[in-house]
Each structure stands twice: as structure tokens, then as C-alpha cells.
Amino acid sequence: MSEMKNRPGWDRYFMDIAHVAATRSNCSRRQVAAVLVRDRRIISTGYNGTPRGVKNCCDGGCPRCNSNTPSGSNLHECLCSHAEENAIVQAAYHGIAVKGATLYTTYSPCLLCAKMIINAGIVEVVYHEHYSIDDVSTRLLHEAGVAVRGMQEE
């Protein structure tokens, strides 16, 4: 009988899948992904990039991302959809309810995504890295009763 290697915990498992999904991102600035899970089952994934049918960001599709605009500024000019947004929209597109789900994301959500998370009925957000401009979104998520926690290394 072969020796069984250590299996990852559920958080590590779903976060690792999010990191793999991030490799599909076509954003030229940052690769981000999100995985929606309910009852330890993946119900949707999403990564950041330009909308379906629009020239990929990495091919010049988003002028903001392809400029030297400082991180966190002129976000209203960005054509890219966020990973959390895409995970929620993909579930809706395929008729999958996300109410009661946990969202695993490689970066903590921005304010716009936090509002979508709250209104979609997602109950928990687990993130790997803290996004530098998300303090308001974290407070909003907490106020709405959404559990938010950083990923604990195993």
C-alpha cells in the first residue's frame, strides 16, 4: 500500500482552484479569480478581463489597463469585469442560485463587487491577498452580515 500524502483542507483546495482559474485572466495588469462554492461543491467560477465578445485586455482591449495609470485610480475607465462579478454573472447566466454560497477569491473584493456579493446573498468571502483599496468594502460586507476572512496558510 502506498503512503497517502497530506490532503489539502477545503479552504486550500478551493483557493488553489481560484489561483488556477486566475491564469485564464486576460487582464494586462492583474490576474484575479473567484470560485463560488455551496455545500463543498463548486457552482461557478470567474476571472477578470474584458466582457465576452470584446477585444481581450492583454491585446489592447482596455485602454486604462494598457496605460500607465496608477493602480487604484480612474477605475471608472476600466473595461474589465472583475472576477467576483464574473462568477456571480456566470451563475446567473446558467440559472444557478448563489444564495448561501461562499466566495473564494484571490484578492479581497472592491466596493462594487462587495455590493454584488451582498445583494446576491453570498454569506462568506475568503480571500488570499488583501486588495489595497478595499477598506470600505470590508466594512460594508461586515455590516451586511457577510463573513470575511483572509486565507490561513496550512
XYZ file of C-alpha atoms in Angstrom, residues 49-103:
55
model
C -10.963 40.569 -18.062
C -12.916 42.285 -20.785
C -16.546 41.241 -21.394
C -17.456 38.407 -23.744
C -17.070 39.462 -27.387
C -14.782 42.417 -26.588
C -11.109 42.505 -27.567
C -9.036 40.973 -24.754
C -7.405 43.369 -22.342
C -3.970 41.848 -22.978
C -4.499 42.557 -26.708
C -5.224 46.244 -26.072
C -8.965 45.903 -25.376
C -8.906 48.068 -22.235
C -7.190 51.440 -22.680
C -6.934 52.019 -18.912
C -5.210 48.719 -18.197
C -2.857 49.266 -21.105
C -1.776 52.703 -19.866
C 0.493 53.816 -17.055
C -2.462 54.910 -14.905
C -1.535 54.320 -11.242
C -3.151 51.348 -9.516
C -6.491 52.252 -7.949
C -7.078 55.404 -9.999
C -9.503 56.030 -12.877
C -11.220 52.717 -12.176
C -14.376 54.076 -13.837
C -12.488 53.946 -17.157
C -11.613 50.236 -16.893
C -13.497 47.991 -19.345
C -12.635 44.789 -17.466
C -15.166 42.847 -15.434
C -13.987 41.678 -12.027
C -13.586 38.021 -11.084
C -16.294 38.136 -8.392
C -18.655 39.869 -10.812
C -17.995 37.233 -13.475
C -18.515 34.329 -11.056
C -21.906 35.768 -9.998
C -22.936 36.598 -13.577
C -21.869 33.169 -14.879
C -24.064 31.514 -12.262
C -26.998 33.724 -13.305
C -26.312 33.045 -16.989
C -26.632 29.312 -16.317
C -29.568 29.609 -13.888
C -27.628 28.664 -10.748
C -28.619 30.267 -7.446
C -25.740 31.645 -5.377
C -27.718 32.427 -2.213
C -25.927 30.926 0.783
C -22.654 30.375 -1.102
C -19.075 31.063 -0.059
C -16.886 33.032 -2.453
